[in-house]
mmCIF file of C-alpha atoms in Angstrom:
data_model
loop_
_atom_site.group_PDB
_atom_site.id
_atom_site.type_symbol
_atom_site.label_atom_id
_atom_site.label_comp_id
_atom_site.label_asym_id
_atom_site.label_seq_id
_atom_site.Cartn_x
_atom_site.Cartn_y
_atom_site.Cartn_z
ATOM 1 C CA UNK A 1 86.426 83.387 91.891
ATOM 2 C CA UNK A 2 84.984 85.765 89.357
ATOM 3 C CA UNK A 3 87.530 88.538 88.606
ATOM 4 C CA UNK A 4 84.759 91.151 88.663
ATOM 5 C CA UNK A 5 83.798 90.008 92.148
ATOM 6 C CA UNK A 6 87.393 90.617 93.220
ATOM 7 C CA UNK A 7 87.347 94.138 91.831
ATOM 8 C CA UNK A 8 84.989 95.378 94.530
ATOM 9 C CA UNK A 9 87.067 94.465 97.598
ATOM 10 C CA UNK A 10 90.337 95.359 95.907
ATOM 11 C CA UNK A 11 89.014 98.754 94.865
ATOM 12 C CA UNK A 12 87.742 99.275 98.396
ATOM 13 C CA UNK A 13 91.149 98.348 99.773
ATOM 14 C CA UNK A 14 92.926 100.630 97.330
ATOM 15 C CA UNK A 15 90.583 103.493 98.113
ATOM 16 C CA UNK A 16 90.873 103.075 101.849
ATOM 17 C CA UNK A 17 94.591 102.329 101.955
ATOM 18 C CA UNK A 18 96.469 104.626 104.206
ATOM 19 C CA UNK A 19 99.500 106.101 102.720
ATOM 20 C CA UNK A 20 101.251 109.267 102.324
ATOM 21 C CA UNK A 21 99.662 111.021 99.409
ATOM 22 C CA UNK A 22 98.623 107.560 98.350
ATOM 23 C CA UNK A 23 96.422 108.869 95.593
ATOM 24 C CA UNK A 24 98.221 111.954 94.492
ATOM 25 C CA UNK A 25 98.356 112.356 90.756
ATOM 26 C CA UNK A 26 102.059 111.616 90.497
ATOM 27 C CA UNK A 27 101.782 108.221 92.174
ATOM 28 C CA UNK A 28 98.749 107.302 90.102
ATOM 29 C CA UNK A 29 100.482 108.438 86.922
ATOM 30 C CA UNK A 30 103.502 106.294 87.844
ATOM 31 C CA UNK A 31 101.070 103.386 88.115
ATOM 32 C CA UNK A 32 100.133 103.995 84.483
ATOM 33 C CA UNK A 33 96.688 105.486 84.979
ATOM 34 C CA UNK A 34 95.295 107.903 82.444
ATOM 35 C CA UNK A 35 94.151 111.383 83.450
ATOM 36 C CA UNK A 36 90.540 110.150 83.328
ATOM 37 C CA UNK A 37 91.365 107.191 85.567
ATOM 38 C CA UNK A 38 93.209 109.454 88.018
ATOM 39 C CA UNK A 39 90.164 111.703 88.152
ATOM 40 C CA UNK A 40 87.952 108.654 88.706
ATOM 41 C CA UNK A 41 90.174 107.460 91.551
ATOM 42 C CA UNK A 42 90.041 110.864 93.200
ATOM 43 C CA UNK A 43 86.254 111.041 92.819
ATOM 44 C CA UNK A 44 85.857 107.487 94.100
ATOM 45 C CA UNK A 45 88.075 108.246 97.084
ATOM 46 C CA UNK A 46 85.865 111.203 98.002
ATOM 47 C CA UNK A 47 82.693 109.141 97.551
ATOM 48 C CA UNK A 48 84.120 106.448 99.789
ATOM 49 C CA UNK A 49 84.980 109.024 102.472
ATOM 50 C CA UNK A 50 81.360 110.176 102.291
ATOM 51 C CA UNK A 51 80.231 106.573 102.789
ATOM 52 C CA UNK A 52 78.993 105.863 99.259
ATOM 53 C CA UNK A 53 80.985 102.699 98.558
ATOM 54 C CA UNK A 54 78.710 101.547 95.736
ATOM 55 C CA UNK A 55 79.139 104.788 93.799
ATOM 56 C CA UNK A 56 82.897 104.658 94.405
ATOM 57 C CA UNK A 57 83.031 101.123 93.016
ATOM 58 C CA UNK A 58 80.937 102.125 89.998
ATOM 59 C CA UNK A 59 83.232 105.075 89.213
ATOM 60 C CA UNK A 60 86.253 102.750 89.341
ATOM 61 C CA UNK A 61 84.600 100.213 87.044
ATOM 62 C CA UNK A 62 83.379 102.879 84.593
ATOM 63 C CA UNK A 63 86.911 104.247 84.300
ATOM 64 C CA UNK A 64 88.112 100.856 83.085
ATOM 65 C CA UNK A 65 90.213 100.237 86.179
ATOM 66 C CA UNK A 66 90.672 96.496 86.448
ATOM 67 C CA UNK A 67 92.611 94.144 88.708
ATOM 68 C CA UNK A 68 95.865 94.680 86.813
ATOM 69 C CA UNK A 69 95.488 98.449 87.110
ATOM 70 C CA UNK A 70 94.775 98.174 90.826
ATOM 71 C CA UNK A 71 97.883 96.027 91.245
ATOM 72 C CA UNK A 72 99.916 98.723 89.490
ATOM 73 C CA UNK A 73 98.476 101.301 91.889
ATOM 74 C CA UNK A 74 99.344 99.098 94.860
ATOM 75 C CA UNK A 75 102.925 98.697 93.640
ATOM 76 C CA UNK A 76 103.288 102.431 92.981
ATOM 77 C CA UNK A 77 101.949 103.192 96.466
ATOM 78 C CA UNK A 78 104.479 100.834 98.031
ATOM 79 C CA UNK A 79 107.325 102.356 96.021
ATOM 80 C CA UNK A 80 106.214 105.851 97.041
ATOM 81 C CA UNK A 81 106.002 104.867 100.702
ATOM 82 C CA UNK A 82 109.443 103.206 100.580
ATOM 83 C CA UNK A 83 110.994 106.296 98.986
ATOM 84 C CA UNK A 84 109.358 108.491 101.604
ATOM 85 C CA UNK A 85 110.610 106.324 104.437
ATOM 86 C CA UNK A 86 114.138 106.384 102.995
ATOM 87 C CA UNK A 87 114.099 110.184 102.713
ATOM 88 C CA UNK A 88 112.776 110.599 106.256
ATOM 89 C CA UNK A 89 115.292 108.132 107.676
ATOM 90 C CA UNK A 90 118.159 109.899 105.911
ATOM 91 C CA UNK A 91 117.038 113.318 107.144
ATOM 92 C CA UNK A 92 116.785 112.095 110.727
ATOM 93 C CA UNK A 93 120.116 110.279 110.587
ATOM 94 C CA UNK A 94 121.779 113.439 109.231
ATOM 95 C CA UNK A 95 119.864 115.698 111.628
ATOM 96 C CA UNK A 96 118.720 117.663 108.570
ATOM 97 C CA UNK A 97 115.511 119.486 109.460
ATOM 98 C CA UNK A 98 115.031 121.161 106.036
ATOM 99 C CA UNK A 99 115.367 117.784 104.286
ATOM 100 C CA UNK A 100 112.943 116.270 106.782
ATOM 101 C CA UNK A 101 110.384 119.031 106.155
ATOM 102 C CA UNK A 102 110.726 118.477 102.420
ATOM 103 C CA UNK A 103 110.338 114.702 102.778
ATOM 104 C CA UNK A 104 107.140 114.916 104.832
ATOM 105 C CA UNK A 105 105.237 117.364 102.625
ATOM 106 C CA UNK A 106 101.745 115.996 102.128
ATOM 107 C CA UNK A 107 102.133 113.314 104.791
ATOM 108 C CA UNK A 108 100.404 113.086 108.163
ATOM 109 C CA UNK A 109 103.769 113.855 109.768
ATOM 110 C CA UNK A 110 103.671 117.332 108.216
ATOM 111 C CA UNK A 111 100.786 118.193 110.530
ATOM 112 C CA UNK A 112 102.476 116.684 113.595
ATOM 113 C CA UNK A 113 106.157 117.634 113.368
ATOM 114 C CA UNK A 114 105.939 121.347 112.634
ATOM 115 C CA UNK A 115 108.960 122.841 114.390
ATOM 116 C CA UNK A 116 112.656 122.171 114.615
ATOM 117 C CA UNK A 117 112.221 121.431 118.330
ATOM 118 C CA UNK A 118 109.660 118.722 117.520
ATOM 119 C CA UNK A 119 112.024 117.347 114.884
ATOM 120 C CA UNK A 120 114.782 117.141 117.502
ATOM 121 C CA UNK A 121 112.452 115.233 119.829
ATOM 122 C CA UNK A 122 111.441 112.944 116.960
ATOM 123 C CA UNK A 123 115.126 112.299 116.205
ATOM 124 C CA UNK A 124 115.844 111.698 119.888
ATOM 125 C CA UNK A 125 113.062 109.110 120.014
ATOM 126 C CA UNK A 126 114.603 107.379 117.011
ATOM 127 C CA UNK A 127 118.040 107.298 118.682
ATOM 128 C CA UNK A 128 116.608 106.021 121.951
ATOM 129 C CA UNK A 129 114.745 103.251 120.132
ATOM 130 C CA UNK A 130 117.955 102.210 118.357
ATOM 131 C CA UNK A 131 119.719 102.145 121.738
ATOM 132 C CA UNK A 132 117.055 99.840 123.138
ATOM 133 C CA UNK A 133 115.121 102.368 125.220
ATOM 134 C CA UNK A 134 111.769 101.836 123.575
ATOM 135 C CA UNK A 135 109.817 102.983 126.633
ATOM 136 C CA UNK A 136 111.310 106.495 126.651
ATOM 137 C CA UNK A 137 111.171 106.591 122.856
ATOM 138 C CA UNK A 138 107.460 105.781 122.927
ATOM 139 C CA UNK A 139 106.836 108.396 125.607
ATOM 140 C CA UNK A 140 108.427 111.065 123.395
ATOM 141 C CA UNK A 141 106.337 109.903 120.449
ATOM 142 C CA UNK A 142 103.208 110.039 122.593
ATOM 143 C CA UNK A 143 104.136 113.545 123.764
ATOM 144 C CA UNK A 144 104.518 114.595 120.127
ATOM 145 C CA UNK A 145 101.070 113.218 119.375
ATOM 146 C CA UNK A 146 102.328 110.436 117.148
ATOM 147 C CA UNK A 147 100.079 107.447 117.125
ATOM 148 C CA UNK A 148 101.729 104.077 116.504
ATOM 149 C CA UNK A 149 100.556 103.923 112.874
ATOM 150 C CA UNK A 150 102.255 107.262 112.124
ATOM 151 C CA UNK A 151 105.558 106.137 113.510
ATOM 152 C CA UNK A 152 105.496 102.643 112.075
ATOM 153 C CA UNK A 153 103.750 103.294 108.792
ATOM 154 C CA UNK A 154 105.702 106.305 107.713
ATOM 155 C CA UNK A 155 108.935 106.839 109.415
ATOM 156 C CA UNK A 156 111.732 105.133 111.136
ATOM 157 C CA UNK A 157 109.774 102.306 112.677
ATOM 158 C CA UNK A 158 110.041 104.269 115.896
#
């Protein structure tokens, strides 16, 4: 298959990938992107949100972002997500609310778990899941407003 033909779906995947601060400047810089490429990614992400996929693709191409660059972004996103999950897991295991709040900055969890009481419920759900009570754990998560992708994609696999 033509490598340029691959660029379109891969760029679309990269732009639509869910992830905690997936396209923040730090993660993109870790992937080796230049400031201009980071700006292009951010612009393309906004264009894609607005429904203009063709313009998003063109911005990516014009910035010189190729398949190798997109692979670097994908790897940086995975590393960022793994580090986030580790920090969240550690904070929950240690019942450390301040560390938890710090770990979730910029993530969807920051808008969901906003109080120490909610953190305690979140931690309780994690403990219940580990003890095999997934039904009660899921009920707590539902009560907190956590959709399955929040719990599985970000934190604790609860």
